[in-house]
mmCIF file of C-alpha atoms and ligand atoms in Angstrom:
data_model
loop_
_atom_site.group_PDB
_atom_site.id
_atom_site.type_symbol
_atom_site.label_atom_id
_atom_site.label_comp_id
_atom_site.label_asym_id
_atom_site.label_seq_id
_atom_site.Cartn_x
_atom_site.Cartn_y
_atom_site.Cartn_z
ATOM 1 C CA UNK O 237 -0.535 29.581 11.823
ATOM 2 C CA UNK O 238 0.168 25.705 12.760
ATOM 3 C CA UNK O 239 3.816 24.895 12.223
ATOM 4 C CA UNK O 240 3.474 21.425 11.942
ATOM 5 C CA UNK O 241 2.766 20.872 7.944
ATOM 6 C CA UNK O 242 4.255 18.168 6.202
ATOM 7 C CA UNK O 243 5.069 18.204 2.665
ATOM 8 C CA UNK O 244 4.304 14.173 1.512
ATOM 9 C CA UNK O 245 5.971 12.641 -1.350
ATOM 10 C CA UNK O 246 4.780 9.306 -3.080
ATOM 11 C CA UNK O 247 7.257 9.231 -6.031
ATOM 12 C CA UNK O 248 6.852 6.277 -9.061
ATOM 13 C CA UNK O 249 8.544 5.873 -11.592
ATOM 14 C CA UNK O 250 7.081 7.711 -13.942
ATOM 15 C CA UNK O 251 4.479 9.578 -11.344
ATOM 16 C CA UNK O 252 4.731 11.733 -7.829
ATOM 17 C CA UNK O 253 1.632 11.561 -5.844
ATOM 18 C CA UNK O 254 2.042 15.102 -3.233
ATOM 19 C CA UNK O 255 0.324 16.345 -0.852
ATOM 20 C CA UNK O 256 0.472 19.309 2.060
ATOM 21 C CA UNK O 257 -0.745 18.102 5.277
ATOM 22 C CA UNK O 258 -1.061 19.443 8.535
ATOM 23 C CA UNK O 259 -0.058 16.557 10.816
ATOM 24 C CA UNK O 260 -2.270 17.779 14.210
ATOM 25 C CA UNK O 261 -5.058 18.485 12.417
ATOM 26 C CA UNK O 262 -4.702 15.833 9.348
ATOM 27 C CA UNK O 263 -5.873 18.746 6.747
ATOM 28 C CA UNK O 264 -4.749 18.280 3.995
ATOM 29 C CA UNK O 265 -3.975 21.723 1.969
ATOM 30 C CA UNK O 266 -2.731 20.747 -1.292
ATOM 31 C CA UNK O 267 -2.568 17.279 -3.117
ATOM 32 C CA UNK O 268 -2.023 16.405 -6.091
ATOM 33 C CA UNK O 269 -0.358 13.972 -9.210
ATOM 34 C CA UNK O 270 2.426 14.699 -11.697
ATOM 35 C CA UNK O 271 1.771 12.030 -13.694
ATOM 36 C CA UNK O 272 3.896 10.546 -17.376
ATOM 37 C CA UNK O 273 7.196 12.100 -15.609
ATOM 38 C CA UNK O 274 9.904 11.731 -18.310
ATOM 39 C CA UNK O 275 7.051 10.436 -21.214
ATOM 40 C CA UNK O 276 5.093 12.242 -23.740
ATOM 41 C CA UNK O 277 2.876 15.124 -22.119
ATOM 42 C CA UNK O 278 3.658 15.118 -18.439
ATOM 43 C CA UNK O 279 1.163 17.303 -16.548
ATOM 44 C CA UNK O 280 0.582 18.340 -12.641
ATOM 45 C CA UNK O 281 -2.657 17.683 -11.496
ATOM 46 C CA UNK O 282 -3.559 19.314 -8.449
ATOM 47 C CA UNK O 283 -6.027 20.626 -6.061
ATOM 48 C CA UNK O 284 -6.366 23.143 -3.359
ATOM 49 C CA UNK O 285 -9.581 24.667 -1.454
ATOM 50 C CA UNK O 286 -11.955 21.934 -3.748
ATOM 51 C CA UNK O 287 -10.528 23.332 -6.689
ATOM 52 C CA UNK O 288 -8.924 21.097 -9.172
ATOM 53 C CA UNK O 289 -6.007 22.971 -11.535
ATOM 54 C CA UNK O 290 -3.588 21.332 -14.223
ATOM 55 C CA UNK O 291 -0.398 22.263 -15.108
ATOM 56 C CA UNK O 292 0.921 20.992 -18.348
ATOM 57 C CA UNK O 293 4.698 20.009 -18.279
ATOM 58 C CA UNK O 294 6.532 19.437 -21.557
ATOM 59 C CA UNK O 295 7.566 16.118 -23.454
ATOM 60 C CA UNK O 296 10.280 14.098 -21.356
ATOM 61 C CA UNK O 297 9.695 16.583 -18.592
ATOM 62 C CA UNK O 298 10.533 14.556 -15.963
ATOM 63 C CA UNK O 299 10.705 14.675 -11.528
ATOM 64 C CA UNK O 300 13.076 17.382 -11.249
ATOM 65 C CA UNK O 301 11.411 19.232 -13.269
ATOM 66 C CA UNK O 302 8.253 18.294 -11.281
ATOM 67 C CA UNK O 303 9.572 18.946 -8.161
ATOM 68 C CA UNK O 304 10.413 22.535 -9.019
ATOM 69 C CA UNK O 305 7.184 23.650 -10.651
ATOM 70 C CA UNK O 306 5.958 21.926 -6.985
ATOM 71 C CA UNK O 307 8.243 24.517 -5.027
ATOM 72 C CA UNK O 308 6.473 27.151 -7.638
ATOM 73 C CA UNK O 309 3.767 26.330 -6.401
ATOM 74 C CA UNK O 310 3.648 25.746 -2.775
ATOM 75 C CA UNK O 311 5.479 29.207 -2.912
ATOM 76 C CA UNK O 312 2.486 31.072 -5.162
ATOM 77 C CA UNK O 313 -0.059 29.235 -2.084
ATOM 78 C CA UNK O 314 2.216 30.570 0.759
ATOM 79 C CA UNK O 315 2.415 27.338 2.088
ATOM 80 C CA UNK O 316 6.118 27.526 2.209
ATOM 81 C CA UNK O 317 6.683 29.411 5.394
ATOM 82 C CA UNK O 318 4.917 26.572 7.528
ATOM 83 C CA UNK O 319 6.488 23.533 6.066
ATOM 84 C CA UNK O 320 8.717 21.547 8.885
ATOM 85 C CA UNK O 321 9.662 18.756 6.767
ATOM 86 C CA UNK O 322 9.155 16.674 3.655
ATOM 87 C CA UNK O 323 8.080 12.857 4.172
ATOM 88 C CA UNK O 324 9.143 10.397 1.401
ATOM 89 C CA UNK O 325 7.502 6.849 1.101
ATOM 90 C CA UNK O 326 10.102 4.394 0.232
ATOM 91 C CA UNK O 327 8.559 0.813 -0.563
ATOM 92 C CA UNK O 328 11.179 -1.179 0.637
ATOM 93 C CA UNK O 329 13.912 -0.689 4.040
ATOM 94 C CA UNK O 330 14.923 -4.200 4.077
ATOM 95 C CA UNK O 331 16.426 -5.312 7.869
ATOM 96 C CA UNK O 332 17.861 -2.019 7.677
ATOM 97 C CA UNK O 333 14.333 0.144 9.181
ATOM 98 C CA UNK O 334 12.120 -1.017 11.620
ATOM 99 C CA UNK O 335 10.670 2.648 11.660
ATOM 100 C CA UNK O 336 10.846 5.574 9.837
ATOM 101 C CA UNK O 337 13.927 7.801 9.581
ATOM 102 C CA UNK O 338 15.669 11.106 9.318
ATOM 103 C CA UNK O 339 17.334 10.966 5.846
ATOM 104 C CA UNK O 340 21.282 11.496 6.620
ATOM 105 C CA UNK O 341 24.168 10.150 4.209
ATOM 106 C CA UNK O 342 24.080 7.019 6.071
ATOM 107 C CA UNK O 343 20.440 6.341 5.784
ATOM 108 C CA UNK O 344 20.359 7.505 1.890
ATOM 109 C CA UNK O 345 23.590 5.096 1.469
ATOM 110 C CA UNK O 346 21.216 1.945 3.006
ATOM 111 C CA UNK O 347 18.219 2.750 1.013
ATOM 112 C CA UNK O 348 20.410 2.723 -2.309
ATOM 113 C CA UNK O 349 21.809 -0.181 -0.571
ATOM 114 C CA UNK O 350 17.798 -2.136 -0.729
ATOM 115 C CA UNK O 351 17.247 -1.114 -4.198
ATOM 116 C CA UNK O 352 17.996 -4.444 -5.579
ATOM 117 C CA UNK O 353 15.284 -5.589 -3.484
ATOM 118 C CA UNK O 354 12.607 -3.427 -4.925
ATOM 119 C CA UNK O 355 14.495 -2.363 -8.186
ATOM 120 C CA UNK O 356 11.170 -1.024 -9.622
ATOM 121 C CA UNK O 357 10.297 1.319 -6.633
ATOM 122 C CA UNK O 358 13.204 2.215 -4.150
ATOM 123 C CA UNK O 359 15.232 4.231 -7.441
ATOM 124 C CA UNK O 360 12.441 6.087 -8.155
ATOM 125 C CA UNK O 361 11.721 6.947 -4.479
ATOM 126 C CA UNK O 362 15.423 8.130 -4.440
ATOM 127 C CA UNK O 363 14.773 10.259 -7.488
ATOM 128 C CA UNK O 364 12.232 11.903 -5.168
ATOM 129 C CA UNK O 365 14.268 12.302 -2.120
ATOM 130 C CA UNK O 366 17.069 13.543 -4.608
ATOM 131 C CA UNK O 367 15.257 16.332 -6.084
ATOM 132 C CA UNK O 368 13.294 17.300 -2.812
ATOM 133 C CA UNK O 369 16.800 17.624 -1.346
ATOM 134 C CA UNK O 370 17.672 19.891 -3.418
ATOM 135 C CA UNK O 371 14.406 21.742 -3.554
ATOM 136 C CA UNK O 372 13.644 22.054 0.000
ATOM 137 C CA UNK O 373 17.225 22.327 1.128
ATOM 138 C CA UNK O 374 16.529 23.651 4.285
ATOM 139 C CA UNK O 375 13.724 21.294 5.631
ATOM 140 C CA UNK O 376 14.683 17.761 7.021
ATOM 141 C CA UNK O 377 13.302 14.951 4.727
ATOM 142 C CA UNK O 378 12.211 11.915 6.374
ATOM 143 C CA UNK O 379 11.941 8.308 5.070
ATOM 144 C CA UNK O 380 8.612 6.367 5.687
ATOM 145 C CA UNK O 381 9.169 2.695 4.853
ATOM 146 C CA UNK O 382 6.511 0.165 3.471
ATOM 147 C CA UNK O 383 8.219 -2.536 5.176
ATOM 148 C CA UNK O 384 8.944 -1.083 8.441
ATOM 149 C CA UNK O 385 5.686 -2.336 10.679
ATOM 150 C CA UNK O 386 6.282 -5.764 9.354
ATOM 151 C CA UNK O 387 9.949 -6.090 11.344
ATOM 152 C CA UNK O 388 8.379 -7.495 14.342
ATOM 153 C CA UNK O 389 7.952 -10.665 12.383
ATOM 154 C CA UNK O 390 9.411 -13.515 14.101
ATOM 155 C CA UNK O 391 11.833 -16.006 11.841
ATOM 156 C CA UNK O 392 8.846 -18.789 11.823
ATOM 157 C CA UNK O 393 6.311 -16.197 9.921
ATOM 158 C CA UNK O 394 9.420 -14.115 7.903
ATOM 159 C CA UNK O 395 12.285 -17.082 6.268
ATOM 160 C CA UNK O 396 11.480 -18.797 3.144
ATOM 161 C CA UNK O 397 11.950 -23.090 3.348
ATOM 162 C CA UNK O 398 14.963 -22.068 1.844
ATOM 163 C CA UNK O 399 18.693 -22.604 2.280
ATOM 164 C CA UNK O 400 19.333 -20.287 4.908
ATOM 165 C CA UNK O 401 22.254 -18.681 3.171
ATOM 166 C CA UNK O 402 20.269 -16.918 0.745
ATOM 167 C CA UNK O 403 18.620 -15.176 3.649
ATOM 168 C CA UNK O 404 22.079 -14.891 5.464
ATOM 169 C CA UNK O 405 23.989 -13.544 2.450
ATOM 170 C CA UNK O 406 21.540 -12.053 0.529
ATOM 171 C CA UNK O 407 18.596 -10.836 2.567
ATOM 172 C CA UNK O 408 15.925 -13.198 0.960
ATOM 173 C CA UNK O 409 13.386 -13.746 3.117
ATOM 174 C CA UNK O 410 9.456 -12.424 3.644
ATOM 175 C CA UNK O 411 9.520 -8.286 3.899
ATOM 176 C CA UNK O 412 5.658 -8.028 3.574
ATOM 177 C CA UNK O 413 4.446 -4.368 2.291
ATOM 178 C CA UNK O 414 1.468 -1.504 2.686
ATOM 179 C CA UNK O 415 3.264 -1.582 6.444
ATOM 180 C CA UNK O 416 2.239 2.096 6.497
ATOM 181 C CA UNK O 417 -1.700 1.235 5.706
ATOM 182 C CA UNK O 418 -1.604 -1.819 7.916
ATOM 183 C CA UNK O 419 -0.751 -0.102 10.889
ATOM 184 C CA UNK O 420 -2.787 3.085 10.578
ATOM 185 C CA UNK O 421 -6.162 1.013 10.253
ATOM 186 C CA UNK O 422 -5.069 -0.966 12.580
ATOM 187 C CA UNK O 423 -4.768 1.338 15.119
ATOM 188 C CA UNK O 424 -8.051 3.175 14.163
ATOM 189 C CA UNK O 425 -9.571 -0.224 14.977
ATOM 190 C CA UNK O 426 -7.929 -0.786 17.866
ATOM 191 C CA UNK O 427 -8.879 2.903 19.242
ATOM 192 C CA UNK O 428 -12.669 2.306 17.698
ATOM 193 C CA UNK O 429 -13.174 -1.660 19.382
ATOM 194 C CA UNK O 430 -12.076 -0.003 22.979
ATOM 195 C CA UNK O 431 -9.206 -2.342 22.991
ATOM 196 C CA UNK O 432 -6.658 0.073 23.878
ATOM 197 C CA UNK O 433 -4.002 -1.508 26.192
ATOM 198 C CA UNK O 434 -5.828 -5.043 25.870
ATOM 199 C CA UNK O 435 -4.973 -7.934 24.067
ATOM 200 C CA UNK O 436 -6.118 -7.760 20.195
ATOM 201 C CA UNK O 437 -6.048 -10.217 17.202
ATOM 202 C CA UNK O 438 -6.877 -7.905 13.948
ATOM 203 C CA UNK O 439 -6.999 -8.848 10.436
ATOM 204 C CA UNK O 440 -5.986 -5.743 8.255
ATOM 205 C CA UNK O 441 -7.142 -6.447 4.527
ATOM 206 C CA UNK O 442 -5.379 -3.486 2.421
ATOM 207 C CA UNK O 443 -7.282 -3.844 -1.210
ATOM 208 C CA UNK O 444 -6.219 -1.818 -3.507
ATOM 209 C CA UNK O 445 -4.539 -2.440 -6.928
ATOM 210 C CA UNK O 446 -1.960 -3.761 -4.816
ATOM 211 C CA UNK O 447 -3.775 -6.190 -2.475
ATOM 212 C CA UNK O 448 -2.371 -7.715 1.005
ATOM 213 C CA UNK O 449 -3.892 -8.859 4.453
ATOM 214 C CA UNK O 450 -1.795 -8.496 7.859
ATOM 215 C CA UNK O 451 -2.254 -10.339 11.127
ATOM 216 C CA UNK O 452 -2.011 -7.717 13.758
ATOM 217 C CA UNK O 453 -1.380 -8.818 17.240
ATOM 218 C CA UNK O 454 -1.346 -6.556 20.197
ATOM 219 C CA UNK O 455 -0.560 -3.418 17.413
ATOM 220 C CA UNK O 456 2.073 -5.234 15.872
ATOM 221 C CA UNK O 457 2.465 -7.149 12.796
ATOM 222 C CA UNK O 458 2.635 -11.063 13.460
ATOM 223 C CA UNK O 459 2.496 -12.343 9.686
ATOM 224 C CA UNK O 460 1.324 -10.680 6.167
ATOM 225 C CA UNK O 461 0.667 -11.939 2.937
ATOM 226 C CA UNK O 462 3.510 -10.180 0.877
ATOM 227 C CA UNK O 463 7.290 -11.428 0.950
ATOM 228 C CA UNK O 464 9.835 -10.488 -0.819
ATOM 229 C CA UNK O 465 8.581 -8.128 -3.583
ATOM 230 C CA UNK O 466 4.761 -7.383 -3.421
ATOM 231 C CA UNK O 467 3.925 -10.059 -5.730
ATOM 232 C CA UNK O 468 3.601 -12.512 -3.347
ATOM 233 C CA UNK O 469 -0.003 -13.549 -1.731
ATOM 234 C CA UNK O 470 -3.537 -12.394 -2.610
ATOM 235 C CA UNK O 471 -4.687 -12.157 -6.322
ATOM 236 C CA UNK O 472 -4.325 -8.228 -7.374
ATOM 237 C CA UNK O 473 -5.357 -6.230 -10.196
ATOM 238 C CA UNK O 474 -2.558 -7.537 -12.904
ATOM 239 C CA UNK O 475 -0.382 -9.713 -10.186
ATOM 240 C CA UNK O 476 -0.950 -13.542 -10.110
ATOM 241 C CA UNK O 477 -0.070 -13.631 -6.008
ATOM 242 C CA UNK O 478 1.123 -17.069 -4.905
ATOM 243 C CA UNK O 479 2.047 -19.483 -7.560
ATOM 244 C CA UNK O 480 3.475 -22.764 -7.431
ATOM 245 C CA UNK O 481 7.426 -22.245 -7.706
ATOM 246 C CA UNK O 482 7.754 -24.853 -9.979
ATOM 247 C CA UNK O 483 5.943 -22.510 -12.702
ATOM 248 C CA UNK O 484 9.338 -21.054 -13.433
ATOM 249 C CA UNK O 485 11.140 -24.073 -14.620
ATOM 250 C CA UNK O 486 8.224 -25.216 -16.435
ATOM 251 C CA UNK O 487 8.091 -21.604 -18.470
ATOM 252 C CA UNK O 488 11.795 -21.558 -19.242
ATOM 253 C CA UNK O 489 11.967 -25.378 -20.172
ATOM 254 C CA UNK O 490 9.046 -25.745 -22.182
ATOM 255 C CA UNK O 491 7.756 -22.263 -23.191
ATOM 256 C CA UNK O 492 10.961 -20.519 -23.714
ATOM 257 C CA UNK O 493 10.277 -17.844 -21.491
ATOM 258 C CA UNK O 494 12.963 -15.012 -19.641
ATOM 259 C CA UNK O 495 13.468 -14.370 -16.598
ATOM 260 C CA UNK O 496 11.898 -10.222 -17.896
ATOM 261 C CA UNK O 497 9.183 -12.192 -19.411
ATOM 262 C CA UNK O 498 8.130 -13.730 -16.540
ATOM 263 C CA UNK O 499 8.055 -10.883 -14.672
ATOM 264 C CA UNK O 500 6.068 -9.123 -16.655
ATOM 265 C CA UNK O 501 3.618 -12.284 -16.937
ATOM 266 C CA UNK O 502 2.675 -11.944 -13.123
ATOM 267 C CA UNK O 503 3.461 -8.602 -12.330
ATOM 268 C CA UNK O 504 1.348 -7.294 -15.131
ATOM 269 C CA UNK O 505 -0.996 -9.654 -16.992
ATOM 270 C CA UNK O 506 -2.162 -11.532 -14.232
ATOM 271 C CA UNK O 507 -4.699 -11.183 -11.118
ATOM 272 C CA UNK O 508 -7.899 -9.649 -12.513
ATOM 273 C CA UNK O 509 -6.545 -8.860 -15.727
ATOM 274 C CA UNK O 510 -5.151 -12.131 -16.745
ATOM 275 C CA UNK O 511 -7.921 -14.246 -15.629
ATOM 276 C CA UNK O 512 -10.732 -11.669 -17.018
ATOM 277 C CA UNK O 513 -9.304 -11.333 -20.335
ATOM 278 C CA UNK O 514 -11.013 -7.629 -19.800
ATOM 279 C CA UNK O 515 -9.968 -5.213 -17.009
ATOM 280 C CA UNK O 516 -7.754 -4.948 -14.040
ATOM 281 C CA UNK O 517 -9.972 -2.247 -12.458
ATOM 282 C CA UNK O 518 -12.522 -4.042 -9.725
ATOM 283 C CA UNK O 519 -15.461 -2.028 -10.570
ATOM 284 C CA UNK O 520 -15.087 -2.992 -14.447
ATOM 285 C CA UNK O 521 -14.742 -6.589 -13.542
ATOM 286 C CA UNK O 522 -17.945 -6.437 -11.195
ATOM 287 C CA UNK O 523 -20.175 -4.507 -13.529
ATOM 288 C CA UNK O 524 -19.276 -6.933 -16.171
ATOM 289 C CA UNK O 525 -19.627 -10.017 -13.688
ATOM 290 C CA UNK O 526 -23.277 -8.318 -13.174
ATOM 291 C CA UNK O 527 -24.136 -8.195 -16.859
ATOM 292 C CA UNK O 528 -23.470 -12.307 -17.000
ATOM 293 C CA UNK O 529 -19.459 -11.699 -18.730
ATOM 294 C CA UNK O 530 -18.055 -15.256 -17.100
ATOM 295 C CA UNK O 531 -14.679 -14.519 -16.591
ATOM 296 C CA UNK O 532 -14.962 -11.388 -14.691
ATOM 297 C CA UNK O 533 -17.411 -13.522 -12.448
ATOM 298 C CA UNK O 534 -14.417 -16.366 -12.495
ATOM 299 C CA UNK O 535 -11.798 -13.338 -11.587
ATOM 300 C CA UNK O 536 -14.196 -12.153 -8.995
ATOM 301 C CA UNK O 537 -14.539 -15.419 -7.444
ATOM 302 C CA UNK O 538 -11.287 -16.622 -7.212
ATOM 303 C CA UNK O 539 -9.984 -13.134 -5.800
ATOM 304 C CA UNK O 540 -12.685 -13.599 -3.029
ATOM 305 C CA UNK O 541 -11.745 -16.678 -2.286
ATOM 306 C CA UNK O 542 -8.229 -16.786 -2.054
ATOM 307 C CA UNK O 543 -8.426 -13.562 0.065
ATOM 308 C CA UNK O 544 -10.856 -15.700 2.554
ATOM 309 C CA UNK O 545 -8.400 -18.530 2.654
ATOM 310 C CA UNK O 546 -6.047 -16.267 3.389
ATOM 311 C CA UNK O 547 -7.861 -14.093 6.107
ATOM 312 C CA UNK O 548 -8.847 -17.640 7.850
ATOM 313 C CA UNK O 549 -4.886 -18.722 7.828
ATOM 314 C CA UNK O 550 -3.997 -15.508 10.181
ATOM 315 C CA UNK O 551 -6.025 -16.961 12.789
ATOM 316 C CA UNK O 552 -3.090 -19.334 13.468
ATOM 317 C CA UNK O 553 -0.749 -16.329 13.895
ATOM 318 C CA UNK O 554 -2.995 -14.837 16.428
ATOM 319 C CA UNK O 555 -4.770 -17.711 17.812
ATOM 320 C CA UNK O 556 -8.192 -16.529 16.699
ATOM 321 C CA UNK O 557 -9.477 -13.160 15.217
ATOM 322 C CA UNK O 558 -11.451 -10.129 17.000
ATOM 323 C CA UNK O 559 -11.903 -8.348 14.284
ATOM 324 C CA UNK O 560 -11.520 -7.782 10.296
ATOM 325 C CA UNK O 561 -10.513 -4.574 8.800
ATOM 326 C CA UNK O 562 -11.525 -3.491 4.782
ATOM 327 C CA UNK O 563 -9.288 -0.769 3.419
ATOM 328 C CA UNK O 564 -8.043 0.542 0.287
ATOM 329 C CA UNK O 565 -10.075 1.248 -3.375
ATOM 330 C CA UNK O 566 -11.605 -1.858 -3.087
ATOM 331 C CA UNK O 567 -11.932 -2.441 0.719
ATOM 332 C CA UNK O 568 -13.295 0.532 1.067
ATOM 333 C CA UNK O 569 -15.865 0.620 -1.589
ATOM 334 C CA UNK O 570 -17.054 -2.779 -2.939
ATOM 335 C CA UNK O 571 -19.800 -4.262 -0.751
ATOM 336 C CA UNK O 572 -19.668 -7.171 -3.409
ATOM 337 C CA UNK O 573 -16.158 -8.368 -1.817
ATOM 338 C CA UNK O 574 -16.850 -7.733 1.178
ATOM 339 C CA UNK O 575 -20.084 -9.579 1.565
ATOM 340 C CA UNK O 576 -18.417 -13.005 -0.295
ATOM 341 C CA UNK O 577 -15.584 -12.840 2.059
ATOM 342 C CA UNK O 578 -17.647 -12.351 5.240
ATOM 343 C CA UNK O 579 -20.282 -15.506 3.949
ATOM 344 C CA UNK O 580 -17.276 -17.428 3.117
ATOM 345 C CA UNK O 581 -16.084 -16.663 6.526
ATOM 346 C CA UNK O 582 -18.916 -17.241 8.773
ATOM 347 C CA UNK O 583 -17.650 -20.407 9.893
ATOM 348 C CA UNK O 584 -15.793 -18.453 12.012
ATOM 349 C CA UNK O 585 -18.731 -16.371 13.135
ATOM 350 C CA UNK O 586 -18.585 -13.038 11.104
ATOM 351 C CA UNK O 587 -22.602 -11.727 10.965
ATOM 352 C CA UNK O 588 -22.533 -9.639 8.204
ATOM 353 C CA UNK O 589 -25.473 -6.590 8.445
ATOM 354 C CA UNK O 590 -26.755 -5.880 4.954
ATOM 355 C CA UNK O 591 -27.746 -2.432 5.336
ATOM 356 C CA UNK O 592 -24.551 -1.533 6.966
ATOM 357 C CA UNK O 593 -22.538 -3.086 4.106
ATOM 358 C CA UNK O 594 -24.325 -1.327 1.727
ATOM 359 C CA UNK O 595 -23.829 1.779 3.800
ATOM 360 C CA UNK O 596 -20.427 1.808 3.826
ATOM 361 C CA UNK O 597 -18.648 2.781 0.726
ATOM 362 C CA UNK O 598 -16.982 6.511 -0.393
ATOM 363 C CA UNK O 599 -15.276 7.094 2.651
ATOM 364 C CA UNK O 600 -17.865 6.113 4.856
ATOM 365 C CA UNK O 601 -16.690 4.027 7.761
ATOM 366 C CA UNK O 602 -18.092 1.780 10.181
ATOM 367 C CA UNK O 603 -19.043 -1.898 11.390
ATOM 368 C CA UNK O 604 -20.577 -4.130 8.797
ATOM 369 C CA UNK O 605 -21.311 -7.019 11.312
ATOM 370 C CA UNK O 606 -24.129 -7.118 13.451
ATOM 371 C CA UNK O 607 -22.566 -5.300 16.046
ATOM 372 C CA UNK O 608 -23.126 -8.509 18.557
ATOM 373 C CA UNK O 609 -21.242 -11.410 17.246
ATOM 374 C CA UNK O 610 -17.503 -11.736 17.306
ATOM 375 C CA UNK O 611 -15.852 -11.430 14.870
ATOM 376 C CA UNK O 612 -16.214 -7.929 14.175
ATOM 377 C CA UNK O 613 -15.765 -6.485 10.643
ATOM 378 C CA UNK O 614 -15.257 -3.379 9.755
ATOM 379 C CA UNK O 615 -14.531 -0.674 6.994
ATOM 380 C CA UNK O 616 -12.063 2.119 7.860
ATOM 381 C CA UNK O 617 -10.167 4.005 4.966
ATOM 382 C CA UNK O 618 -6.984 4.118 4.901
ATOM 383 C CA UNK O 619 -4.526 7.649 5.636
ATOM 384 C CA UNK O 620 -0.854 6.275 4.446
ATOM 385 C CA UNK O 621 -0.129 9.952 3.832
ATOM 386 C CA UNK O 622 -0.928 11.210 7.645
ATOM 387 C CA UNK O 623 1.110 8.769 8.571
ATOM 388 C CA UNK O 624 3.983 9.733 6.592
ATOM 389 C CA UNK O 625 3.223 13.138 7.752
ATOM 390 C CA UNK O 626 2.785 12.754 11.754
ATOM 391 C CA UNK O 627 5.942 10.712 11.517
ATOM 392 C CA UNK O 628 8.063 13.048 9.427
ATOM 393 C CA UNK O 629 6.759 16.063 12.076
ATOM 394 C CA UNK O 630 7.536 13.644 15.176
ATOM 395 C CA UNK O 631 10.878 13.250 13.599
ATOM 396 C CA UNK O 632 11.659 16.842 12.459
ATOM 397 C CA UNK O 633 10.630 18.029 15.980
ATOM 398 C CA UNK O 634 12.822 15.811 17.460
ATOM 399 C CA UNK O 635 16.241 17.054 15.899
HETATM 400 P P1 AMP D 856 -6.267 1.865 -4.769
HETATM 401 O O1 AMP D 856 -5.500 1.312 -5.464
HETATM 402 O O2 AMP D 856 -6.622 1.780 -3.510
HETATM 403 O O3 AMP D 856 -6.223 3.143 -5.230
HETATM 404 O O4 AMP D 856 -7.446 1.027 -5.390
HETATM 405 C C1 AMP D 856 -8.065 0.712 -6.394
HETATM 406 C C2 AMP D 856 -8.733 -0.157 -6.568
HETATM 407 O O5 AMP D 856 -10.314 0.110 -6.190
HETATM 408 C C3 AMP D 856 -9.119 -0.503 -8.336
HETATM 409 O O6 AMP D 856 -9.375 -1.765 -8.633
HETATM 410 C C4 AMP D 856 -10.963 0.166 -7.904
HETATM 411 O O7 AMP D 856 -11.487 -0.647 -9.456
HETATM 412 C C5 AMP D 856 -11.185 -0.326 -6.937
HETATM 413 N N1 AMP D 856 -12.362 0.629 -6.140
HETATM 414 C C6 AMP D 856 -12.594 1.883 -6.293
HETATM 415 N N2 AMP D 856 -13.802 2.253 -6.317
HETATM 416 C C7 AMP D 856 -14.496 0.746 -6.652
HETATM 417 C C8 AMP D 856 -16.030 0.496 -6.362
HETATM 418 N N3 AMP D 856 -16.619 1.674 -5.920
HETATM 419 N N4 AMP D 856 -16.330 -0.253 -6.088
HETATM 420 C C9 AMP D 856 -15.648 -1.401 -6.630
HETATM 421 N N5 AMP D 856 -14.324 -1.330 -6.230
HETATM 422 C C10 AMP D 856 -14.053 0.060 -6.834
#
């Protein structure tokens, strides 16, 4: 039996996504989600050998209980003997981490220090690390950071035009997120387009509940749309993306908003949901727009317009665009959004092939332009879990 199986954990504040992946063959032996942790009726849903199962937990059971149940499950499935490492998704690595890291006391301390930059995410990631370190005490624990891929950005791309001291003293700068996904799909595109060892200018569009685009030059991130937090940039499911920062003072002074209310407004009540007054779910928006729901159509139009503008702007840091890669739940499935964006970018030379675009969904990957013109547009399913498994297996092997 192979000895490169990795338990991959992605721990949110009330959820825990997990998978056991063979980092050599990319085969997934187990996958699942513990949800409503710390709340009423938490449960673990998992899939093994194509069969779905549910384990009910008691009200209020949180991450530690879920991880202990996961240990029991892994043992009962006899998957524990082949595990070589546990790989953790960590959202914010600040400037400490330019690549994945074996979790030592020093690394743990650095992740804790970065928590003020990602108060919603890093504390949850730390819960997962602590629970898994106790439960799988013999296995190396590895952290894989969403921000690491973007650490190659130059100051021209990562600094805000704010007093420099805010960066020097407080680390206020653009970091970017979804790095694991941008790395994976850009590497796949470089391979697929035969651009290995050649100069390459790729824009990757990760479009899911969160959305970001990345400019990848010769395999390295040179710019991305998210910033200090995952709120900057594109229109998303419930996030506004870019707004005039003057809005803050207006909301405070004229409408008596508090900082917390503004945070909730911009992160939870805006984006597709705020504009459509209907849903944050792109499928619902598309279906309703097709049935004549005007605000759903408007939300969709604004989403595509802002996305197309952002992609075109990356021709500047890249010096042109060879290829555009769509990924994430929306990027991999929405032919409507892909068609609208490529239509708006036709001045750059994109020539959509309608049949290919319609066929590219449900994990179906491939080129969706005519295959002759440049730039090329592709659909590439992301696989962040595989990158985490591969990095974890590699670092475990180096110990
Ligand atoms: P993710 O965060 O990557 O899981 O992506 C979630 C988003 O993908 C949600 O907005 C879904 O509505 C959207 N999505 C999934 N399938 C489709 C589809 N067939 N058409 C349009 N959007 C989809």
